[in-house]
mmCIF file of C-alpha atoms and ligand atoms in Angstrom:
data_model
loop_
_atom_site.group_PDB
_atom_site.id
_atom_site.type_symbol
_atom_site.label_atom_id
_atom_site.label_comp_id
_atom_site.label_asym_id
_atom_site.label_seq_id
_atom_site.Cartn_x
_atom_site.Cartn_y
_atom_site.Cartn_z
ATOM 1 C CA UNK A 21 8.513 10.202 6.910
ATOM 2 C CA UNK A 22 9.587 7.029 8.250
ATOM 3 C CA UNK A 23 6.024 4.713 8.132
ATOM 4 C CA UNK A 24 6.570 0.628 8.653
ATOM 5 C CA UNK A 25 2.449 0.489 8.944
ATOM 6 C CA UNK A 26 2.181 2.983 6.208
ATOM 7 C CA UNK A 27 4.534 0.724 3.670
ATOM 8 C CA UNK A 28 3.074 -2.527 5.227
ATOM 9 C CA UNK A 29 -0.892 -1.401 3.926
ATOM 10 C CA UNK A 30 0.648 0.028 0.935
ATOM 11 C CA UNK A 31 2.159 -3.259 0.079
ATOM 12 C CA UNK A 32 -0.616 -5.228 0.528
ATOM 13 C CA UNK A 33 -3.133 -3.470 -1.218
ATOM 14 C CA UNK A 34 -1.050 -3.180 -4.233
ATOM 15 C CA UNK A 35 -0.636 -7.487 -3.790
ATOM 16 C CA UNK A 36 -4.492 -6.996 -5.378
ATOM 17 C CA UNK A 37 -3.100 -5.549 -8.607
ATOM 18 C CA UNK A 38 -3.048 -8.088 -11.209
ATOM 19 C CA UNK A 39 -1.265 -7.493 -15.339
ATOM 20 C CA UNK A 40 -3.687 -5.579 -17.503
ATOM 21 C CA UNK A 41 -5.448 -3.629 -15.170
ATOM 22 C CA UNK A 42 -5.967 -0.078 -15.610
ATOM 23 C CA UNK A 43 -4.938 1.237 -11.981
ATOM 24 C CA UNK A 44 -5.937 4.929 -10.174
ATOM 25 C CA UNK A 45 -2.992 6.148 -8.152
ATOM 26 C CA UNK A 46 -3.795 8.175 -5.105
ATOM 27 C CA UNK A 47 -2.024 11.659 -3.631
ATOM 28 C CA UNK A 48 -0.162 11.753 -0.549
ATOM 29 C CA UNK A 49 2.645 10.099 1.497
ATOM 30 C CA UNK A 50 0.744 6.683 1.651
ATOM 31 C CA UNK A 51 -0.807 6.675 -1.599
ATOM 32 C CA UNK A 52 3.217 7.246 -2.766
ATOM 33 C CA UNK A 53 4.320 4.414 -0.994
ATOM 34 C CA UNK A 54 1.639 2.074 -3.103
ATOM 35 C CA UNK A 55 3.288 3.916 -6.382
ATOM 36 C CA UNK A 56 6.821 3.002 -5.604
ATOM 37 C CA UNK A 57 5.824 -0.756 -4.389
ATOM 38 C CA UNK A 58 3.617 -1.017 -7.564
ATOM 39 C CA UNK A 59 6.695 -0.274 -9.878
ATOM 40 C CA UNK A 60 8.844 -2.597 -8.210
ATOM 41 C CA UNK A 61 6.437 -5.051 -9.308
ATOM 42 C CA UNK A 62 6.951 -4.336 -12.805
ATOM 43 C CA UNK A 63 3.914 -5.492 -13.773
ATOM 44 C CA UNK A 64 2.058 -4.653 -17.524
ATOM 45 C CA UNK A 65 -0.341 -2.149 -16.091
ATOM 46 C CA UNK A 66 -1.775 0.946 -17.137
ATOM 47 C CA UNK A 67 -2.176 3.980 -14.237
ATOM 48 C CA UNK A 68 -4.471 7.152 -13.785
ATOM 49 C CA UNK A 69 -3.179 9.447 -11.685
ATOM 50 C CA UNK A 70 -4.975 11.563 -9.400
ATOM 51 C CA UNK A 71 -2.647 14.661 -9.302
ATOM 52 C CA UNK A 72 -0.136 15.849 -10.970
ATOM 53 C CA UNK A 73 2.378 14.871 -8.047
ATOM 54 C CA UNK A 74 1.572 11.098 -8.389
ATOM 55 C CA UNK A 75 1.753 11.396 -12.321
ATOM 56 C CA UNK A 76 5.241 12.732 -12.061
ATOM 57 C CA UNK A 77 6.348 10.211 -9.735
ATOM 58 C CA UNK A 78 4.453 7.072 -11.169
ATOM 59 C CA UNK A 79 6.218 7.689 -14.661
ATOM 60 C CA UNK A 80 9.880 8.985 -12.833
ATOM 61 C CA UNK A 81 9.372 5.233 -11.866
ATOM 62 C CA UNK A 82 8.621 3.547 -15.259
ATOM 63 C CA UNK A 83 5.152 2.785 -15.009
ATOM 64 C CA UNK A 84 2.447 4.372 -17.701
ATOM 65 C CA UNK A 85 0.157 7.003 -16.829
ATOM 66 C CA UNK A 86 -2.698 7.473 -18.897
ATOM 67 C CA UNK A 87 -4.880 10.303 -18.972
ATOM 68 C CA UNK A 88 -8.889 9.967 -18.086
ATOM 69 C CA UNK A 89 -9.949 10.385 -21.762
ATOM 70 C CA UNK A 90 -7.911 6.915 -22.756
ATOM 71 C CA UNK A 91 -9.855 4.684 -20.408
ATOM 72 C CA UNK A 92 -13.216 4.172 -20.011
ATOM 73 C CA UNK A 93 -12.898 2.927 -16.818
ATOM 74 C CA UNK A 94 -9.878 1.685 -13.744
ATOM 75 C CA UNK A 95 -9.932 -1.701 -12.368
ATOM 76 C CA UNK A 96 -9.375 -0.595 -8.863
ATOM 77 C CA UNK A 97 -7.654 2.406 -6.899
ATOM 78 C CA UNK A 98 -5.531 2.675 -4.354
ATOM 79 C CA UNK A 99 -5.406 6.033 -1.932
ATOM 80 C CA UNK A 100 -4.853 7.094 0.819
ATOM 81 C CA UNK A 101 -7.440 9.266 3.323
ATOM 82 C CA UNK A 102 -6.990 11.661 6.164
ATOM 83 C CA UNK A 103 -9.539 10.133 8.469
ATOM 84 C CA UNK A 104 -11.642 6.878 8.346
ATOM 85 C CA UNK A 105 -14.786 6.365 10.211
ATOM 86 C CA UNK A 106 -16.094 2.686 11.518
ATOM 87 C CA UNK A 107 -18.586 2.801 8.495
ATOM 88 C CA UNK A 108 -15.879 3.357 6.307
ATOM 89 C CA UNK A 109 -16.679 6.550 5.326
ATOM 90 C CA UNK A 110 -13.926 8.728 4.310
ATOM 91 C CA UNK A 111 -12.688 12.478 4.957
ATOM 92 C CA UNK A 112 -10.684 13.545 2.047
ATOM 93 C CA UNK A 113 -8.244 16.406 0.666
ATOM 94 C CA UNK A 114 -5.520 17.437 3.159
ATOM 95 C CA UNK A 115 -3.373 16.920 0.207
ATOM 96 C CA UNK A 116 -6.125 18.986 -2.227
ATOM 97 C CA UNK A 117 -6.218 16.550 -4.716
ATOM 98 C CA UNK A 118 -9.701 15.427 -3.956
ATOM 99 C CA UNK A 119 -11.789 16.504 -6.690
ATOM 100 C CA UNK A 120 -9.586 14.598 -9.000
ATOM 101 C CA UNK A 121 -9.753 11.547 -6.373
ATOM 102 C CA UNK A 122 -13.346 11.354 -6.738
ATOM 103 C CA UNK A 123 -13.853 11.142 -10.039
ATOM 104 C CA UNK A 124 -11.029 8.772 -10.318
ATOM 105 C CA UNK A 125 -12.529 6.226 -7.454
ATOM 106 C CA UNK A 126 -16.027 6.913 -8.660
ATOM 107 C CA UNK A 127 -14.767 5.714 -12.380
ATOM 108 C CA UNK A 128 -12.939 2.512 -10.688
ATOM 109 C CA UNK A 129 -14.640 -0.818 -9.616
ATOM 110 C CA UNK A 130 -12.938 -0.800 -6.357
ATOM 111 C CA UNK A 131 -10.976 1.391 -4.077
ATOM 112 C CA UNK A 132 -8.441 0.742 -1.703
ATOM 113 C CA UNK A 133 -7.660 3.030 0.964
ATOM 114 C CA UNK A 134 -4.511 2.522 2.663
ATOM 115 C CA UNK A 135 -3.446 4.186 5.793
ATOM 116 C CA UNK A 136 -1.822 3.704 9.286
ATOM 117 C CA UNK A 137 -4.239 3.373 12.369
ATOM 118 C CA UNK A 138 -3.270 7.456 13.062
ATOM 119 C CA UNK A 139 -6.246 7.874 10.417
ATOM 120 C CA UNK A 140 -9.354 5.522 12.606
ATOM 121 C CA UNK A 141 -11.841 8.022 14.231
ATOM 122 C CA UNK A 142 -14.858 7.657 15.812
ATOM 123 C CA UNK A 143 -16.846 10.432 13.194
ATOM 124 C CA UNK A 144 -15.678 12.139 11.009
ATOM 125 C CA UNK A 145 -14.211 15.892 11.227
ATOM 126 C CA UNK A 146 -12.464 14.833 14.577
ATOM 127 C CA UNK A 147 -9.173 15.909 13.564
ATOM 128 C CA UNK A 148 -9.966 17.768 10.303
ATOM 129 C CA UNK A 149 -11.540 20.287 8.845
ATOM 130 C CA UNK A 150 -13.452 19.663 5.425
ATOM 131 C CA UNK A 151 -11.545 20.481 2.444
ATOM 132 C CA UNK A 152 -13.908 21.802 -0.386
ATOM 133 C CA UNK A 153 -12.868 22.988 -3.593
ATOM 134 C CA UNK A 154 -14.418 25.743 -5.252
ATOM 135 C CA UNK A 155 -14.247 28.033 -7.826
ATOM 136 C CA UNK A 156 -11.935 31.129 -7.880
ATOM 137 C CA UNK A 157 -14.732 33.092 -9.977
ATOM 138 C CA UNK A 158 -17.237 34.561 -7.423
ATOM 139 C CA UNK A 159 -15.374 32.937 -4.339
ATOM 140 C CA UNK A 160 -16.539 35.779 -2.680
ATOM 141 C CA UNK A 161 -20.034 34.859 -3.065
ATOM 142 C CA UNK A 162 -19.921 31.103 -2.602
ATOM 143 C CA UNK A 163 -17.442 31.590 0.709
ATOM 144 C CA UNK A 164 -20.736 33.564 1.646
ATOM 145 C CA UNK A 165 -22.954 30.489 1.403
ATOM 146 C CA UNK A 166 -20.551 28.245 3.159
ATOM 147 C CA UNK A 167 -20.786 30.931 5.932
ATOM 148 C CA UNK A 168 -24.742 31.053 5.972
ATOM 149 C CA UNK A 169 -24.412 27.333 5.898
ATOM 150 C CA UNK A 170 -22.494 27.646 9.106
ATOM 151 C CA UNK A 171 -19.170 25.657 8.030
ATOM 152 C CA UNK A 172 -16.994 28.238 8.808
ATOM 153 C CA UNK A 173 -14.923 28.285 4.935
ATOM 154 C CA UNK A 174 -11.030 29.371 5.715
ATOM 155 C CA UNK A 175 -9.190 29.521 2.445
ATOM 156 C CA UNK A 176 -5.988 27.876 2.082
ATOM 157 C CA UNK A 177 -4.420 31.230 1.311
ATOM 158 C CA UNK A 178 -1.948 30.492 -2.097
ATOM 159 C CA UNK A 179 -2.734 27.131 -2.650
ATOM 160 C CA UNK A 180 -3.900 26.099 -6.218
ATOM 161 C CA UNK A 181 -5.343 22.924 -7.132
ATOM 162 C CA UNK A 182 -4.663 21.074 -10.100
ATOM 163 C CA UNK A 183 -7.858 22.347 -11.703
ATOM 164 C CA UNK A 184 -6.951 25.976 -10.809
ATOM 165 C CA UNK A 185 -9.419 25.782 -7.869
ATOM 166 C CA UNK A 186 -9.293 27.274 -4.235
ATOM 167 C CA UNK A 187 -10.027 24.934 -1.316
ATOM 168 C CA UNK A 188 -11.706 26.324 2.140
ATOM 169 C CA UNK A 189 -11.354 24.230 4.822
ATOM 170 C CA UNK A 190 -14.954 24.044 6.415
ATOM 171 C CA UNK A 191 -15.909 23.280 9.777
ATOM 172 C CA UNK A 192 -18.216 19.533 9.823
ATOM 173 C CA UNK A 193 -21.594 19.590 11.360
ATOM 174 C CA UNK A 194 -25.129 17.766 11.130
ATOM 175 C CA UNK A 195 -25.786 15.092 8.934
ATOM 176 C CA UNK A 196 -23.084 13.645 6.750
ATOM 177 C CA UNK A 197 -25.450 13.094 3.628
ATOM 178 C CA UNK A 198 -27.230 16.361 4.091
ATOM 179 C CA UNK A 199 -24.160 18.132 4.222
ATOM 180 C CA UNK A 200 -22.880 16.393 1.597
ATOM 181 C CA UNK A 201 -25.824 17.221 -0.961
ATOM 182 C CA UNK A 202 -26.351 21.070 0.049
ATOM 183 C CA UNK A 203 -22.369 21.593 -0.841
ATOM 184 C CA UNK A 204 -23.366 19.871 -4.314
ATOM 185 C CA UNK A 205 -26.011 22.592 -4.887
ATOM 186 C CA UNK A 206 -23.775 25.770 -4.632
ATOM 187 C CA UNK A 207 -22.782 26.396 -8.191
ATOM 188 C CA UNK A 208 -19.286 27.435 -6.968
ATOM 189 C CA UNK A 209 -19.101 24.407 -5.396
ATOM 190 C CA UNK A 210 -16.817 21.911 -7.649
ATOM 191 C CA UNK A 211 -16.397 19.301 -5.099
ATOM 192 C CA UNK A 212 -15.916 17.852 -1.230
ATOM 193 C CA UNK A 213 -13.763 15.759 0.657
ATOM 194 C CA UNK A 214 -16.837 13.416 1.755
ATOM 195 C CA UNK A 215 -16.413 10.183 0.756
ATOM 196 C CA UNK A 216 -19.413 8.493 2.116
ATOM 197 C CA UNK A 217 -19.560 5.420 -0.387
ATOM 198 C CA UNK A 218 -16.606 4.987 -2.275
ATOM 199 C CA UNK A 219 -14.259 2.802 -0.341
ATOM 200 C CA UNK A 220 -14.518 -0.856 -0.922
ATOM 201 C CA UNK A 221 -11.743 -1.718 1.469
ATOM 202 C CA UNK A 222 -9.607 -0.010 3.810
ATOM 203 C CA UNK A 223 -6.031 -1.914 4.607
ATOM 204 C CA UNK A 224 -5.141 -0.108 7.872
ATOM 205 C CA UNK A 225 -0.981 -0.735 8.679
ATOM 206 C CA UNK A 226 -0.517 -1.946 12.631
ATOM 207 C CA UNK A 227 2.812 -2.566 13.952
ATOM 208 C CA UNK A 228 3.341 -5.996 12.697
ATOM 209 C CA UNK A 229 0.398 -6.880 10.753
ATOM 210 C CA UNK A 230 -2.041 -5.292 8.654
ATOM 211 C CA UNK A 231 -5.672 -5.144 9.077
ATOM 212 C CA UNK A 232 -8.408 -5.564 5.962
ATOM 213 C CA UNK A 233 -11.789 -4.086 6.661
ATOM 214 C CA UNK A 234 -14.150 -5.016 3.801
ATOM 215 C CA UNK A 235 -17.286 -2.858 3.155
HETATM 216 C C1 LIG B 314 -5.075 14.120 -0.809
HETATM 217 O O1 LIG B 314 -5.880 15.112 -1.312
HETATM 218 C C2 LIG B 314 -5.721 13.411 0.326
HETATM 219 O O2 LIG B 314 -7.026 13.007 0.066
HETATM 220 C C3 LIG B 314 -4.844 12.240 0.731
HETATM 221 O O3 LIG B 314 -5.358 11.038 0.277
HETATM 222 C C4 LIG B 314 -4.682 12.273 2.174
HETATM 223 O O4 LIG B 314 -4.245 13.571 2.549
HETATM 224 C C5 LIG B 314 -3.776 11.200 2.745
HETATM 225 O O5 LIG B 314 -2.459 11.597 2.742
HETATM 226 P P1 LIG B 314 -1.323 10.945 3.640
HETATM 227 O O6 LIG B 314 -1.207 9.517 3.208
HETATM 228 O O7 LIG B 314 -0.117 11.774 3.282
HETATM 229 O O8 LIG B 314 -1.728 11.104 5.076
#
């Protein structure tokens, strides 16, 4: 997909990047864009990727990808998001990578989100539904408490994460943080695509310039 405001954030977010970091690479078309510009800056850096996808592509383009276990923790991370609220909270997952996002930005000091204006809404779950990821064993019986929950699960029907997990797209109501805690007490829950405090910057491309909003 052809993205000036896409590359532009990419590119400037990935200015931040400094030699000896330890760097988390997103998943998706923009986070992709901030892998290929961070190569061309051939810079001594060490990368976590946060799917299999990026890994491929971040070492296809020379840089080193290290898994979790070597690093005790990542400088900063840059990622994309599917939709970005004014507080900066974030909607997660299209790409179902997100579990593996999470722990990656919640092991970095600072995460950059990078995205085109497309991905500004007023509240969250505007355009989306929200991905969660849960186990295949008992799916049957945790899609049943999504239900009773009243999120309306539907299973992305022969997708498989990286983990081996199933994602149901849910419907978004009530509270953010309540919602976000009640998924976190299913046991079949592994993880959502609520981001409510992760980003510390968003770099949003606009046709000509790029916009910084700091948290
Ligand atoms: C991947 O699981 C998602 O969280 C991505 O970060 C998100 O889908 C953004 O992707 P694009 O940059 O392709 O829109």
């Amino acid at each position: 997909m052809e993205s000036a405001e896409r590359d532009a954030a990419a590119r400037a977010a990935v200015r931040e990047v400094k030699a000896g970091m330890v760097v988390g690479l997103g998943t998706g078309d923009t986070a992709e864009r901030a892998i290929r510009a961070l190569a061309e800056r051939q810079l001594a850096i060490v990368t976590v990727a946060t799917s299999q996808r990026s890994a491929t592509l971040a070492r296809s383009l020379g840089l080193r990808v290290h898994e979790p276990e070597q690093e005790e923790s990542l400088h900063l991370t840059i990622d994309g998001a599917d939709e970005i609220d004014p507080e900066l909270r974030l909607l997660k997952g299209a790409g179902g990578a997100l579990t593996r996002e999470k722990l990656v930005a919640r092991a970095s000091q600072r995460l950059l989100i990078v995205a085109d204006e497309a991905k500004l809404v007023g509240a969250l779950g505007e355009r989306h539904r929200l991905p969660v990821e849960i186990l295949p064993f008992a799916r049957r019986w945790t899609l049943a408490r999504l239900s009773e929950m009243k999120l309306d699960p539907v299973v992305r029907e022969g997708f498989v994460t990286d983990n081996g997990g199933v994602i149901a797209d849910c419907r978004i109501h009530g509270d953010l943080t309540d919602l976000a805690r009640a998924l976190k007490q299913l046991p079949g829950v592994i993880e959502h695509g609520l981001f409510l405090d992760e980003a510390s910057a968003i770099y949003v491309g606009r046709p000509g310039s790029v916009e910084v909003r700091l948290r």
